[in-house]
């Protein structure tokens, strides 16, 4: 079976700064993959190339079997994306904005999509009747999550999705990720928060300075475990 995401020798430079060094990564269908790493590691850059917001300097990317550059709206419809920096400043209410998204993305059943949007809003605790620009940062983030999940896409690409959410809402979000996996959806999630990766991801890659420095399943990586090494050095 083809992998849902295939990244081969992805290289991205911004002038003299190299954001990604020949990155290789595979995400298998129906799994949750966690990308973790410090600020500036290249997580956002990698995720943006998957949705064709930025273009690689070299290397190849395939998403759901297609090149994101050529997949167009048909491919985008199959993906739910939460950007790392979410800007929601419109005068429209959450409800209006989400129904607009459902329509422009050509949902076959936009009524069902909107029904799901309202169920998600209840679970996450956000009022969709308010103009989005008047919402707090955390509540805007919830609207961002809803627009990614509401059409039940085959693939969810979530860039630091829990930023600004309080712990109870974070828990509800983790539940949504588990449900997505249970329904056969694939999830790629970036985070700074070890515990949320540990609680949801089947596989993890640790990124630092644009390179994968460790990868594997959560258990084998033993993320966050404290290890002490004692060494004795013989001197002459
Ligand atoms: P964070 O956890 O802080 O969001 P990140 O892992 O998502 O970080 P990126 O945002 O992908 O990291 O950044 C990777 C590197 O690329 C950083 O050194 C960053 O400064 C650089 N970078 C990102 N976008 C640009 C840009 N538009 N122009 C120049 N450099 C950039």
Coordinates of C-alpha atoms and ligand atoms in Angstrom, one line a residue:
X1 CA 0.0 0.0 0.0
X2 CA 1.3 3.5 -0.8
X3 CA 2.3 5.6 2.1
X4 CA 0.0 8.6 2.7
X5 CA 2.9 11.0 2.9
X6 CA 6.2 10.4 1.2
X7 CA 9.0 12.9 1.6
X8 CA 12.3 12.2 -0.2
X9 CA 15.4 14.2 0.3
X10 CA 13.4 17.4 0.8
X11 CA 15.7 20.3 1.0
X12 CA 14.6 23.9 1.7
X13 CA 16.8 26.9 1.9
X14 CA 15.9 30.5 2.6
X15 CA 18.8 32.4 1.2
X16 CA 21.8 31.1 3.1
X17 CA 19.8 29.5 5.8
X18 CA 19.0 25.8 5.4
X19 CA 15.6 25.0 7.0
X20 CA 15.5 21.4 5.9
X21 CA 18.4 19.1 5.0
X22 CA 17.5 16.3 2.7
X23 CA 14.6 15.2 4.9
X24 CA 13.2 11.7 4.4
X25 CA 9.9 10.8 6.0
X26 CA 7.1 8.3 5.5
X27 CA 3.6 8.3 7.0
X28 CA 1.7 5.1 6.7
X29 CA -2.1 5.2 6.0
X30 CA -4.4 5.2 9.1
X31 CA -1.6 6.1 11.5
X32 CA -0.8 9.1 13.7
X33 CA 2.6 10.5 13.1
X34 CA 4.2 13.0 15.5
X35 CA 6.8 15.5 14.5
X36 CA 8.6 17.0 17.5
X37 CA 11.5 19.4 17.8
X38 CA 12.7 22.7 19.2
X39 CA 11.9 26.1 17.8
X40 CA 13.3 26.5 14.3
X41 CA 13.8 22.8 13.8
X42 CA 11.9 22.9 10.4
X43 CA 8.5 21.4 11.4
X44 CA 6.4 24.2 9.9
X45 CA 8.5 24.3 6.8
X46 CA 8.1 20.6 6.2
X47 CA 4.3 20.7 6.8
X48 CA 3.9 23.8 4.5
X49 CA 5.5 22.0 1.6
X50 CA 2.9 19.2 2.0
X51 CA 0.1 21.6 1.3
X52 CA 2.0 23.6 -1.4
X53 CA 2.2 26.8 0.6
X54 CA 6.0 26.7 0.1
X55 CA 8.0 25.0 -2.6
X56 CA 11.0 22.8 -2.0
X57 CA 14.5 23.9 -3.1
X58 CA 15.0 20.2 -4.1
X59 CA 13.6 16.8 -3.3
X60 CA 10.2 15.3 -3.8
X61 CA 7.0 15.2 -1.8
X62 CA 3.9 13.1 -2.4
X63 CA 0.7 13.4 -0.5
X64 CA -2.1 10.8 -0.9
X65 CA -0.2 9.6 -3.9
X66 CA -0.1 13.0 -5.6
X67 CA 2.3 15.9 -6.1
X68 CA 0.9 18.7 -4.0
X69 CA 1.9 21.2 -6.7
X70 CA -0.3 19.4 -9.2
X71 CA -3.1 18.1 -7.0
X72 CA -5.1 21.3 -7.0
X73 CA -8.5 21.6 -5.3
X74 CA -9.3 17.9 -5.6
X75 CA -6.3 17.0 -3.5
X76 CA -6.8 19.9 -1.0
X77 CA -10.4 18.7 -0.4
X78 CA -8.9 15.4 0.9
X79 CA -6.8 17.2 3.5
X80 CA -7.6 19.1 6.7
X81 CA -4.9 21.6 7.6
X82 CA -4.3 23.7 10.7
X83 CA -1.5 26.2 10.0
X84 CA 1.0 27.0 12.7
X85 CA 0.1 30.7 12.6
X86 CA -3.6 31.0 12.3
X87 CA -5.0 34.4 11.4
X88 CA -8.8 34.7 11.7
X89 CA -9.7 38.4 11.5
X90 CA -12.9 38.4 9.6
X91 CA -16.1 40.2 10.6
X92 CA -18.1 37.0 9.8
X93 CA -19.3 34.7 12.5
X94 CA -17.7 31.4 13.0
X95 CA -20.7 29.7 11.6
X96 CA -20.7 31.9 8.4
X97 CA -17.0 31.4 7.9
X98 CA -17.2 27.7 8.2
X99 CA -20.2 27.4 5.9
X100 CA -18.3 29.5 3.4
X101 CA -15.3 27.1 3.7
X102 CA -17.6 24.1 3.2
X103 CA -19.1 25.7 0.1
X104 CA -15.9 26.9 -1.6
X105 CA -14.3 23.6 -1.0
X106 CA -17.1 22.0 -2.9
X107 CA -18.3 19.7 -0.2
X108 CA -20.8 17.3 -1.7
X109 CA -22.8 17.4 1.5
X110 CA -22.1 20.8 3.1
X111 CA -25.1 20.3 5.5
X112 CA -23.5 17.3 7.0
X113 CA -20.2 19.1 7.2
X114 CA -21.8 22.0 9.0
X115 CA -23.6 19.7 11.4
X116 CA -20.2 18.1 12.2
X117 CA -18.8 21.7 12.7
X118 CA -21.5 22.5 15.3
X119 CA -20.9 19.2 17.1
X120 CA -17.2 19.9 17.2
X121 CA -17.9 23.5 18.5
X122 CA -20.0 22.0 21.3
X123 CA -17.3 19.5 22.3
X124 CA -14.5 22.1 22.2
X125 CA -16.6 24.9 23.7
X126 CA -16.6 27.7 21.2
X127 CA -19.5 30.0 20.3
X128 CA -19.8 30.0 16.5
X129 CA -22.3 32.9 16.5
X130 CA -19.6 35.4 17.4
X131 CA -17.6 37.3 14.8
X132 CA -14.3 35.3 14.6
X133 CA -12.1 38.4 15.1
X134 CA -13.6 39.0 18.5
X135 CA -12.7 35.5 19.8
X136 CA -9.8 34.9 22.1
X137 CA -6.6 33.2 20.8
X138 CA -7.6 29.8 22.2
X139 CA -11.2 30.1 20.8
X140 CA -9.8 31.1 17.3
X141 CA -7.6 28.0 17.5
X142 CA -10.7 25.9 18.1
X143 CA -12.3 27.4 15.0
X144 CA -9.1 26.5 13.1
X145 CA -9.4 22.9 14.4
X146 CA -13.0 22.7 13.4
X147 CA -12.4 23.8 9.8
X148 CA -9.7 21.0 9.5
X149 CA -11.8 18.2 11.0
X150 CA -15.3 19.1 9.9
X151 CA -15.3 17.5 6.4
X152 CA -13.7 14.3 7.8
X153 CA -10.7 14.4 5.4
X154 CA -8.5 11.4 4.7
X155 CA -5.5 13.3 5.9
X156 CA -5.1 15.8 8.8
X157 CA -1.9 17.9 8.8
X158 CA -1.9 19.8 12.1
X159 CA 0.9 22.3 12.9
X160 CA 1.0 22.8 16.7
X161 CA -2.7 22.4 16.9
X162 CA -3.0 22.7 20.7
X163 CA -1.2 26.1 20.9
X164 CA -3.3 28.4 23.1
X165 CA -5.8 25.7 24.3
X166 CA -6.4 25.1 27.9
X167 CA -5.7 21.6 29.3
X168 CA -9.3 20.3 29.2
X169 CA -9.7 21.3 25.6
X170 CA -6.3 19.8 24.8
X171 CA -7.7 16.5 26.2
X172 CA -10.7 16.8 24.0
X173 CA -8.5 17.4 21.0
X174 CA -6.5 14.3 21.7
X175 CA -9.7 12.4 21.8
X176 CA -10.6 13.8 18.3
X177 CA -7.2 12.6 17.0
X178 CA -7.9 9.1 18.4
X179 CA -11.4 9.1 16.8
X180 CA -9.9 10.2 13.5
X181 CA -7.5 7.3 13.6
X182 CA -10.2 4.9 14.5
X183 CA -12.2 6.1 11.5
X184 CA -9.2 5.3 9.2
X185 CA -8.0 8.9 8.8
X186 CA -4.2 9.6 8.8
X187 CA -2.8 12.3 11.0
X188 CA 0.5 14.2 10.9
X189 CA 0.9 16.3 14.0
X190 CA 3.7 18.7 15.0
X191 CA 4.1 19.6 18.6
X192 CA 6.5 20.9 21.3
X193 CA 4.5 18.9 23.8
X194 CA 6.0 15.5 24.4
X195 CA 3.0 14.2 26.3
X196 CA 0.5 14.8 23.5
X197 CA 2.8 13.0 21.0
X198 CA 3.2 10.1 23.5
X199 CA -0.6 9.8 24.0
X200 CA -1.5 9.8 20.3
X201 CA 1.3 9.0 17.9
X202 CA 2.1 5.6 16.5
X203 CA 5.4 6.9 15.1
X204 CA 7.5 9.9 15.9
X205 CA 10.3 11.8 14.2
X206 CA 12.5 14.2 16.2
X207 CA 13.6 17.1 14.1
X208 CA 16.5 19.4 14.9
X209 CA 18.2 21.9 12.6
X210 CA 16.2 20.5 9.6
X211 CA 17.3 16.9 10.1
X212 CA 15.7 13.8 11.6
X213 CA 17.8 13.1 14.7
X214 CA 15.7 10.1 15.9
X215 CA 12.7 8.3 14.7
X216 CA 10.7 5.2 15.5
X217 CA 7.7 4.1 17.5
X218 CA 6.9 6.0 20.7
X219 CA 7.9 3.1 23.0
X220 CA 11.3 2.5 21.3
X221 CA 12.2 6.2 21.5
X222 CA 11.3 6.4 25.2
X223 CA 10.7 10.1 24.7
X224 CA 11.2 12.2 27.8
X225 CA 12.7 9.4 29.8
X226 CA 15.6 10.4 32.0
X227 CA 18.8 8.6 31.4
X228 CA 22.0 8.8 33.2
X229 CA 25.3 7.7 31.8
X230 CA 28.1 7.0 34.1
X231 CA 31.5 6.8 32.6
X232 CA 34.9 6.1 34.1
X233 CA 37.9 7.2 32.2
X234 CA 41.3 5.7 32.9
X235 CA 44.1 8.3 32.8
X236 CA 47.7 7.6 32.2
Ligands
LIG1 P1 8.7 26.5 15.7 O1 8.6 25.3 16.6 O2 9.4 27.7 16.4 O3 7.4 26.9 15.0 P2 9.7 25.1 13.4 O4 10.3 23.8 13.8 O5 8.3 25.1 12.8 O6 9.8 26.1 14.6 P3 10.4 26.5 10.9 O7 9.4 27.6 11.1 O8 10.1 25.5 9.9 O9 10.7 25.8 12.3 O10 11.8 27.2 10.6 C1 12.9 26.5 10.2 C2 14.0 27.4 9.9 O11 13.8 28.2 8.7 C3 14.3 28.5 11.0 O12 15.7 28.7 11.1 C4 13.6 29.7 10.5 O13 14.2 30.9 11.0 C5 13.8 29.6 9.0 N1 12.7 30.2 8.2 C6 11.4 29.8 8.2 N2 10.6 30.5 7.4 C7 11.5 31.4 6.9 C8 11.4 32.5 5.9 N3 10.2 32.8 5.3 N4 12.5 33.2 5.6 C9 13.7 32.9 6.1 N5 13.9 31.9 7.0 C10 12.8 31.2 7.4

